[in-house]
Amino acid sequence: MTEDLPAWNSEYDVIVIGYGFAGATAAITAHDAGAKVLLIEKAPEADKGGNSRVSANLVFWPNDVALAKAYFVALAGPYMDDISNTMVDVWANEMYANRTWLEGLGMTPFELPYVEFPEMAGSECVRVLMNGPGPMGGERLWRIIEAAVSARDIDVLYEAPAINLIKDCSNIVGVMTKQRGKNVAIKATRAIVLTCGGFENNPAMVRNYVDGLPRIFPNGTPYNTGDGIRMGLEVGAQLWHMNNISGPLLSFKAPEIAVAQWLNLPHGKSYLFVASDGSRFTMEGDPCLTGDLHGKVKRHGQWGQQALPVPIHMIFDETFRKSGHIGKATTDWDVSHGNLYDWSDDNIREIEKGWIKRADTLSELADLIGIPAEALEASVVRFDEFASGGVDADWNRAADKMAPLDTPPFYAMELTPAFVNTQGGPCRNENAQVMGADGNPIGRLYSAGELGSIYSFLYQAGGNIGECFAFGRIAGRNAAAQTPAPSMAKPFAFT
Ligand SMILES: Cc1cc2nc3c(=O)[nH]c(=O)nc-3n(C[C@H](O)[C@H](O)[C@H](O)COP(=O)(O)OP(=O)(O)OC[C@H]3O[C@@H](n4cnc5c(N)ncnc54)[C@H](O)[C@@H]3O)c2cc1C
């Protein structure tokens, strides 16, 4: 606690913390309800947009509210216990309302057939929307939302991370930000909305909250470092859904690049993945490569989180090396931010950088990467037999996607689990209020988006962005509807 606090530097009705889809939606809605709104963003302007901007820009739109509720409950399965029926009702109704709201902002909905769990109750309602036909992503929905913010009298501050929420008795009354190295206190007369994303780029939180994945890197923004979780905890929030993530996807992380890069494998066949004991542990395809089912796998009849035996190496031969670039030469983050890594077509540049190790024999390669040579050789011999015989008796990889590693030299590239987003954070209720550990809402504090998402277990594609709009509107509406705080007292308590 600090008693000697600076006076307020400025004052707004509603302050929204984090400028992705959720923050933009809350800001637009609060503004349209008559509030004077400030949107504060940690990243520089060039890196704005969070995961929202670099996402595939897909929106899950349920075309029937009753079926949507059934599908939600089926997906949550045994992890439904902390989600009230009221919450599910509100989620379903607002998700349904998204389409009209987005059309009102200028979106041209184009439906994709992408039902992630067709066998689940209610799945007939699933429609996944993007803004017009064409490739996924490309900021095509982001630009519409960004334009809607720009068209309004909403102040936006970049490079202004929120560092603490300021609490007056039971109410949140302002936020301390860091601007050009200085602490700047901003008062919110009505409310604050937390929309500052998840903890994808906070290794300590990942270690504490995500089971089975000690090392995992973001495919999206590097700026989501769990700040909303820390700030929420400081003012007494309870957390939910911390162990639910969308991933892992096996990717490559170069030390000098902030985010993990996708792999590009379809061109070649003579490769396999091995764990640190030299054993093969997966089909080298669905689900850990493609991200289908967002990292959940069914084992022994039960769905669960995919875990991976890191460190993992991809082993391949000269034929595969020559067959095309192994890195996708892009990540969505790099493309959006003009920071594209140009992966060489023959992978030579990456060998020279040391990202890929080369050796004349498998035994020497094993020594280079510190795994038992006999085990690696045995795994490759077995894989080669499967590839030649046309049946992968261990992992059922398709015969037309396998070929023996018969052309030296041999190569190893370390892979890393990566993920698109976390779901956990401060728990919110049907009014988008952040809930305290005592079970009561924290006064004048709201949230939306992937920071404390409603998704506790299985996940339908497009669900996060849909929730950003749904709860962004609820949060913006309710924040603007608060009666202005009666006093202009200086902040007196922040931790
Ligand atoms: C590659 C990729 C593809 C995806 N595709 C889809 C998809 O098609 N459909 C879907 O539904 N979901 C998708 N997702 C997930 C989805 O994009 C996110 O869950 C969603 O966009 C989160 O929106 P948000 O507004 O909550 O957070 P973000 O968009 O991540 O925005 C949070 C913002 O808060 C800022 N911030 C962080 N800390 C602070 C602080 N202390 N102070 C101020 N600002 C701060 C960050 O810089 C960031 O700009 C994808 C994710 C990725 C990475």
XYZ file of C-alpha atoms and ligand atoms in Angstrom:
548
model
C 0.000 0.000 0.000
C 1.177 3.512 -0.782
C -0.287 6.445 1.115
C 1.384 9.331 -0.651
C -0.199 9.226 -4.078
C -0.057 11.662 -6.954
C -3.142 13.654 -7.871
C -5.171 12.576 -10.871
C -3.615 13.588 -14.162
C -6.830 13.337 -16.143
C -10.378 12.081 -15.847
C -12.762 10.051 -18.006
C -16.132 8.426 -17.433
C -14.973 5.011 -18.589
C -11.424 3.754 -19.028
C -10.883 0.629 -21.117
C -7.558 -1.150 -20.633
C -6.292 -3.007 -23.742
C -7.149 -2.336 -27.378
C -8.117 -5.612 -29.018
C -11.595 -6.639 -30.144
C -12.914 -6.714 -26.569
C -11.527 -3.290 -25.650
C -12.672 -1.742 -28.910
C -16.182 -3.128 -28.434
C -16.430 -1.926 -24.839
C -15.144 1.506 -25.853
C -17.546 1.827 -28.798
C -20.516 0.746 -26.677
C -19.683 2.971 -23.716
C -19.135 5.904 -26.053
C -22.453 5.314 -27.831
C -24.141 5.236 -24.430
C -22.885 8.763 -23.800
C -19.677 8.175 -21.847
C -16.394 9.993 -22.306
C -14.056 7.081 -23.000
C -10.319 6.512 -22.830
C -8.744 3.410 -24.348
C -5.258 2.711 -23.052
C -2.894 0.315 -24.775
C 0.452 -1.027 -23.672
C 1.905 -1.610 -27.155
C 3.188 1.116 -29.442
C 0.714 2.156 -32.124
C 2.487 0.068 -34.779
C 1.929 -3.082 -32.688
C -1.660 -2.347 -31.712
C -4.496 -4.810 -31.892
C -3.323 -7.641 -29.657
C -4.264 -11.160 -30.641
C -7.422 -9.807 -32.228
C -5.653 -8.149 -35.109
C -3.417 -11.131 -35.949
C -6.111 -13.760 -35.472
C -7.910 -15.608 -38.247
C -10.681 -13.033 -37.639
C -13.331 -15.802 -37.425
C -16.476 -15.296 -35.366
C -18.561 -18.155 -33.968
C -22.158 -17.111 -34.532
C -24.827 -19.509 -33.203
C -27.915 -19.215 -35.377
C -30.228 -20.473 -32.613
C -30.089 -19.439 -28.965
C -31.477 -22.662 -27.454
C -29.091 -24.839 -29.473
C -26.228 -22.519 -28.588
C -26.877 -23.113 -24.891
C -26.939 -26.874 -25.408
C -23.675 -26.745 -27.366
C -22.034 -24.587 -24.704
C -22.979 -26.996 -21.929
C -21.807 -29.990 -23.973
C -18.432 -28.360 -24.633
C -17.914 -27.407 -21.009
C -18.693 -31.006 -19.978
C -17.340 -31.664 -16.483
C -15.997 -28.080 -16.302
C -19.449 -26.477 -16.177
C -19.597 -26.218 -12.400
C -18.536 -22.579 -12.033
C -20.656 -21.223 -14.906
C -24.209 -20.244 -13.995
C -27.211 -20.889 -16.223
C -27.783 -17.134 -16.307
C -24.288 -16.675 -17.635
C -24.895 -19.231 -20.390
C -28.214 -17.538 -21.280
C -26.540 -14.159 -21.582
C -23.632 -15.585 -23.566
C -25.979 -17.317 -26.034
C -28.214 -14.295 -26.537
C -25.353 -11.853 -26.991
C -23.447 -14.227 -29.293
C -26.611 -14.389 -31.388
C -26.853 -10.589 -31.377
C -23.278 -10.282 -32.701
C -24.229 -10.756 -36.327
C -26.588 -7.807 -36.459
C -24.179 -5.645 -34.486
C -21.288 -6.477 -36.822
C -23.395 -5.894 -39.914
C -24.268 -2.513 -38.460
C -20.567 -1.664 -38.352
C -20.068 -2.745 -41.974
C -19.184 -6.441 -41.837
C -20.369 -8.657 -44.699
C -20.786 -12.041 -42.983
C -19.572 -15.033 -44.984
C -20.224 -18.444 -43.435
C -17.516 -21.122 -43.195
C -18.307 -24.796 -42.496
C -16.232 -25.191 -39.313
C -18.067 -27.187 -36.660
C -15.393 -28.308 -34.269
C -17.439 -30.883 -32.338
C -20.278 -32.001 -34.651
C -21.127 -34.932 -32.397
C -22.034 -32.654 -29.477
C -25.582 -31.600 -28.594
C -26.626 -28.329 -30.212
C -23.825 -28.304 -32.790
C -26.313 -27.655 -35.616
C -26.331 -24.006 -34.529
C -22.676 -23.436 -35.370
C -21.931 -20.867 -38.017
C -18.446 -19.407 -38.275
C -18.351 -15.992 -39.902
C -15.642 -14.025 -41.582
C -15.801 -10.672 -43.260
C -16.586 -11.607 -46.848
C -15.182 -14.590 -48.789
C -11.438 -15.019 -49.169
C -8.553 -16.225 -47.051
C -8.874 -16.214 -43.274
C -7.213 -13.500 -41.260
C -5.628 -10.583 -43.028
C -7.098 -8.117 -40.503
C -10.276 -7.931 -42.550
C -12.572 -7.776 -39.532
C -10.060 -5.883 -37.416
C -10.073 -2.978 -39.875
C -13.842 -2.596 -39.511
C -13.685 -2.503 -35.729
C -10.685 -0.175 -35.731
C -12.515 2.170 -38.116
C -15.501 2.202 -35.761
C -13.239 3.298 -32.898
C -11.542 5.957 -35.040
C -14.899 7.326 -36.194
C -15.855 8.108 -32.607
C -14.641 10.624 -30.099
C -12.684 8.014 -28.151
C -9.233 8.961 -26.880
C -6.578 6.297 -27.393
C -3.233 6.261 -25.591
C -0.464 3.960 -26.832
C 2.622 2.865 -24.897
C 0.623 3.465 -21.754
C 0.517 0.170 -19.851
C -1.860 -0.008 -16.917
C 0.204 -0.973 -13.913
C -2.291 -0.827 -11.022
C -5.977 -0.402 -10.461
C -6.799 2.247 -7.870
C -9.391 1.246 -5.319
C -11.442 3.519 -3.068
C -13.197 1.410 -0.425
C -14.995 -1.197 -2.484
C -14.889 0.643 -5.822
C -12.277 0.878 -8.551
C -11.879 4.586 -9.212
C -8.908 4.871 -11.497
C -5.803 3.373 -12.977
C -2.122 4.040 -12.634
C -0.348 3.935 -15.979
C 3.266 4.199 -16.973
C 3.859 6.833 -19.655
C 7.353 7.744 -20.849
C 8.780 6.276 -17.691
C 6.484 8.241 -15.366
C 3.502 7.103 -13.314
C 0.333 8.795 -14.537
C -2.912 8.375 -12.566
C -6.160 8.561 -14.520
C -9.542 8.754 -12.824
C -12.577 6.823 -14.027
C -15.713 8.493 -12.698
C -17.964 5.619 -13.769
C -15.963 2.432 -14.305
C -12.946 0.601 -15.652
C -13.108 -2.237 -18.163
C -10.229 -4.717 -18.220
C -9.643 -6.083 -21.724
C -5.900 -6.613 -21.668
C -5.770 -10.192 -22.887
C -4.289 -13.333 -21.425
C -0.939 -14.539 -20.122
C 0.481 -16.135 -23.281
C 3.800 -14.357 -22.895
C 4.251 -14.752 -19.148
C 6.396 -17.874 -18.618
C 5.909 -17.892 -14.837
C 2.117 -17.854 -15.127
C 2.240 -20.546 -17.801
C 4.319 -22.710 -15.484
C 1.963 -22.126 -12.577
C -1.356 -22.499 -14.345
C -0.915 -24.721 -17.410
C -0.294 -28.386 -16.802
C 2.001 -30.525 -18.928
C 3.531 -27.713 -20.968
C 6.480 -26.278 -19.076
C 7.660 -24.338 -22.104
C 5.218 -22.769 -24.520
C 5.395 -19.603 -26.609
C 2.769 -17.330 -28.148
C 1.889 -17.369 -31.839
C 0.095 -14.055 -31.330
C 0.969 -10.801 -29.602
C 3.959 -10.722 -27.265
C 2.268 -7.964 -25.211
C -0.229 -10.207 -23.406
C 1.714 -10.869 -20.240
C -1.047 -11.488 -17.725
C -1.171 -7.897 -16.445
C -4.952 -8.072 -16.013
C -4.585 -11.162 -13.851
C -2.034 -9.490 -11.624
C -4.053 -6.266 -11.370
C -7.231 -8.235 -10.709
C -5.600 -10.268 -7.955
C -4.294 -7.086 -6.318
C -7.845 -5.795 -5.909
C -9.250 -9.104 -4.721
C -10.552 -10.781 -7.876
C -11.173 -14.500 -8.056
C -9.778 -16.361 -11.046
C -11.343 -18.937 -13.310
C -10.444 -21.155 -16.271
C -6.723 -20.587 -15.786
C -5.721 -24.027 -17.096
C -7.661 -23.772 -20.356
C -5.621 -22.795 -23.392
C -5.972 -22.974 -27.159
C -3.019 -25.098 -28.119
C -0.396 -26.474 -28.215
C 0.601 -26.244 -31.836
C 4.099 -27.447 -32.583
C 6.024 -24.461 -33.857
C 9.557 -23.105 -34.025
C 10.861 -20.402 -31.719
C 14.022 -18.560 -32.709
C 15.708 -16.804 -29.807
C 15.882 -13.543 -31.758
C 12.191 -13.474 -32.784
C 9.547 -12.515 -30.223
C 6.912 -15.072 -31.118
C 6.849 -18.686 -32.298
C 6.645 -19.383 -36.028
C 4.285 -21.850 -37.686
C 5.713 -24.902 -39.442
C 5.265 -25.653 -43.120
C 5.362 -29.417 -43.574
C 3.108 -30.585 -46.386
C 5.838 -30.590 -49.019
C 7.987 -33.399 -47.618
C 7.580 -36.860 -46.117
C 10.892 -38.075 -44.673
C 10.634 -36.576 -41.200
C 9.517 -37.578 -37.728
C 9.328 -36.042 -34.271
C 11.119 -37.488 -31.272
C 11.154 -36.792 -27.567
C 14.297 -36.427 -25.472
C 14.538 -40.198 -24.994
C 14.626 -40.647 -28.778
C 11.137 -42.134 -28.959
C 8.465 -41.155 -31.428
C 5.396 -39.902 -29.560
C 2.812 -38.733 -32.089
C 1.424 -39.068 -35.578
C 3.211 -35.846 -36.606
C -0.043 -34.353 -37.724
C -3.442 -33.871 -36.125
C -3.980 -32.630 -33.523
C -0.698 -31.207 -32.336
C 0.336 -29.668 -35.635
C -2.809 -28.320 -37.140
C -4.366 -26.936 -34.002
C -7.682 -28.609 -34.807
C -9.765 -29.035 -31.675
C -7.625 -26.321 -30.143
C -5.279 -28.664 -28.302
C -7.776 -31.107 -26.845
C -7.396 -34.836 -27.489
C -9.611 -37.802 -26.717
C -7.853 -40.562 -24.846
C -9.528 -43.614 -23.342
C -12.905 -42.097 -24.241
C -12.294 -38.812 -22.414
C -11.342 -35.377 -23.715
C -8.331 -33.743 -22.136
C -5.531 -31.276 -22.697
C -2.848 -32.336 -25.129
C 0.494 -32.470 -23.326
C 3.821 -32.687 -25.110
C 7.153 -34.218 -24.018
C 9.366 -31.158 -24.447
C 12.093 -30.854 -25.601
C 11.009 -32.193 -28.984
C 13.112 -32.511 -32.123
C 12.085 -32.871 -35.714
C 14.457 -35.270 -37.459
C 14.749 -35.310 -41.247
C 17.051 -36.224 -44.113
C 18.598 -34.424 -47.054
C 15.621 -35.118 -49.336
C 13.314 -33.367 -46.917
C 15.769 -30.503 -46.406
C 15.675 -29.760 -50.133
C 11.907 -30.090 -50.470
C 10.970 -26.604 -49.255
C 11.125 -24.153 -46.385
C 10.278 -25.777 -43.049
C 9.346 -22.556 -41.334
C 6.239 -21.081 -42.823
C 8.280 -17.941 -43.432
C 5.559 -16.079 -41.600
C 3.734 -15.824 -38.396
C 0.553 -13.832 -38.281
C 2.205 -11.486 -35.843
C 5.178 -10.873 -38.128
C 3.030 -10.336 -41.199
C 0.827 -7.799 -39.485
C 3.731 -5.906 -38.100
C 5.934 -5.755 -41.175
C 8.521 -7.892 -39.473
C 8.422 -10.927 -41.698
C 11.212 -13.453 -41.275
C 12.248 -14.664 -44.702
C 12.852 -18.400 -44.201
C 15.097 -19.770 -46.959
C 13.565 -22.182 -49.454
C 16.354 -24.728 -49.002
C 16.661 -24.184 -45.220
C 20.399 -23.459 -45.584
C 20.203 -20.044 -43.950
C 18.595 -21.603 -40.877
C 21.295 -24.293 -40.733
C 23.933 -21.545 -40.817
C 22.137 -19.711 -38.023
C 22.301 -22.868 -35.907
C 18.525 -23.224 -35.758
C 18.883 -26.561 -37.586
C 21.679 -29.019 -36.684
C 23.332 -31.214 -39.333
C 25.341 -34.461 -39.054
C 26.480 -37.189 -41.406
C 25.016 -39.987 -39.286
C 22.041 -40.334 -36.974
C 24.392 -41.270 -34.172
C 26.356 -38.013 -34.545
C 23.104 -36.081 -34.786
C 21.870 -37.656 -31.555
C 25.058 -36.537 -29.812
C 24.608 -32.989 -31.122
C 21.138 -32.672 -29.633
C 21.798 -34.677 -26.501
C 19.520 -37.670 -26.967
C 20.483 -41.388 -26.803
C 21.884 -42.462 -30.175
C 20.599 -46.037 -30.043
C 17.078 -44.896 -29.275
C 17.074 -42.355 -32.100
C 18.428 -44.919 -34.561
C 15.807 -47.444 -33.462
C 12.994 -44.910 -33.900
C 14.166 -44.019 -37.388
C 14.571 -47.680 -38.410
C 11.031 -48.409 -37.213
C 9.625 -45.309 -38.939
C 11.401 -46.270 -42.182
C 9.873 -49.760 -42.026
C 6.397 -48.271 -41.580
C 6.988 -45.840 -44.440
C 8.198 -48.609 -46.760
C 5.404 -50.968 -45.740
C 2.666 -48.338 -46.015
C 1.293 -48.801 -42.474
C 2.213 -46.749 -39.401
C 1.505 -49.350 -36.744
C 2.403 -46.961 -33.906
C 0.663 -43.673 -34.747
C -1.385 -44.303 -37.870
C 0.180 -41.572 -39.984
C -1.137 -41.745 -43.542
C 1.048 -43.843 -45.844
C 1.164 -41.119 -48.494
C 2.649 -38.717 -45.939
C 5.601 -40.928 -44.962
C 8.913 -41.753 -46.641
C 12.069 -43.397 -45.251
C 14.904 -41.127 -44.082
C 17.376 -42.721 -46.490
C 19.496 -39.805 -47.701
C 22.223 -38.368 -45.447
C 23.145 -35.953 -44.045
C 20.552 -35.881 -41.298
C 19.081 -32.868 -39.565
C 17.442 -31.954 -36.266
C 15.389 -28.877 -35.484
C 14.040 -28.270 -31.989
C 10.301 -27.638 -31.965
C 8.388 -25.820 -29.321
C 4.794 -25.981 -28.236
C 3.097 -22.688 -29.003
C -0.434 -21.486 -28.484
C -2.808 -18.906 -29.764
C -4.353 -17.844 -26.494
C -5.157 -18.492 -22.862
C -8.710 -18.397 -21.540
C -8.166 -17.761 -17.843
C -8.339 -14.603 -15.800
C -10.583 -12.769 -13.357
C -14.007 -14.391 -13.191
C -16.861 -12.249 -14.486
C -20.608 -12.487 -14.071
C -23.481 -12.015 -16.512
C -23.138 -8.223 -16.169
C -19.442 -8.487 -17.107
C -18.539 -7.417 -13.558
C -15.292 -8.805 -12.186
C -16.032 -11.058 -9.244
C -14.173 -10.781 -5.973
C -12.821 -13.726 -4.040
C -15.681 -13.142 -1.556
C -18.246 -13.957 -4.262
C -19.397 -10.342 -4.716
C -18.710 -8.163 -7.755
C -15.873 -5.672 -7.341
C -17.394 -2.187 -7.608
C -17.041 -0.394 -10.935
C -14.772 -3.043 -12.459
C -15.762 -4.907 -15.633
C -13.978 -7.215 -18.044
C -14.331 -8.765 -21.480
C -12.423 -10.892 -23.969
C -9.909 -13.633 -23.366
C -8.967 -12.147 -19.981
C -11.217 -14.374 -17.891
C -13.070 -15.958 -20.779
C -16.184 -18.037 -20.188
C -14.604 -21.052 -21.928
C -13.582 -23.631 -19.381
C -12.796 -26.674 -21.537
C -13.554 -27.630 -25.157
C -13.634 -24.714 -27.539
C -15.451 -23.925 -30.767
C -13.429 -21.923 -33.297
C -14.474 -18.291 -33.410
C -15.669 -18.449 -29.804
C -13.119 -16.026 -28.411
C -13.785 -13.243 -30.855
C -17.531 -13.816 -30.520
C -17.150 -13.466 -26.755
C -15.078 -10.268 -27.179
C -18.026 -8.639 -28.950
C -20.705 -10.174 -26.711
C -19.172 -9.284 -23.342
C -17.464 -6.172 -24.710
C -20.920 -4.744 -25.346
C -22.228 -5.829 -21.935
C -19.206 -4.340 -20.170
C -19.331 -1.079 -22.148
C -23.066 -0.694 -21.604
C -22.926 -1.353 -17.857
C -19.796 0.709 -17.306
C -21.393 3.726 -18.991
C -24.575 3.237 -16.956
C -22.815 3.628 -13.589
C -23.682 6.800 -11.734
C -20.654 9.085 -11.670
C -18.559 8.744 -8.518
C -19.683 11.379 -6.005
C -16.296 12.620 -4.910
C -13.073 13.594 -6.637
C -11.014 12.278 -3.770
C -7.404 11.521 -4.491
C -6.651 7.844 -4.904
C -5.701 6.522 -1.538
C -5.005 2.853 -1.937
C -3.189 0.956 -4.566
C -0.886 -1.928 -4.171
C -2.923 -16.555 -34.625
C -4.227 -16.487 -33.884
C -5.404 -16.827 -34.531
C -6.620 -16.744 -33.842
N -7.776 -16.932 -34.538
C -8.964 -16.755 -33.904
C -10.185 -16.762 -34.624
O -10.198 -16.836 -35.846
N -11.344 -16.655 -33.931
C -11.366 -16.521 -32.563
O -12.438 -16.431 -31.982
N -10.212 -16.446 -31.860
C -9.024 -16.526 -32.511
N -7.868 -16.389 -31.805
C -7.955 -15.980 -30.398
C -8.443 -14.532 -30.372
O -7.774 -13.792 -31.359
C -8.231 -13.859 -29.034
O -8.632 -14.661 -27.970
C -9.020 -12.538 -28.980
O -8.768 -11.770 -30.130
C -8.647 -11.774 -27.724
O -9.146 -10.480 -27.823
P -8.945 -9.511 -26.588
O -9.480 -8.209 -27.030
O -9.483 -10.136 -25.377
O -7.370 -9.461 -26.390
P -6.239 -8.919 -27.422
O -6.784 -8.779 -28.793
O -5.056 -9.794 -27.267
O -5.959 -7.477 -26.870
C -5.409 -7.271 -25.601
C -4.640 -5.963 -25.659
O -4.289 -5.571 -24.325
C -2.995 -4.985 -24.372
N -2.427 -4.996 -23.024
C -1.845 -6.014 -22.358
N -1.474 -5.623 -21.137
C -1.823 -4.324 -21.018
C -1.693 -3.345 -19.991
N -1.091 -3.623 -18.819
N -2.169 -2.091 -20.215
C -2.748 -1.760 -21.407
N -2.875 -2.653 -22.422
C -2.430 -3.912 -22.216
C -2.244 -5.830 -25.370
O -1.122 -5.143 -25.898
C -3.332 -6.074 -26.427
O -3.287 -5.092 -27.430
C -6.638 -16.402 -32.466
C -5.448 -16.056 -31.819
C -4.252 -16.065 -32.531
C -2.994 -15.627 -31.852
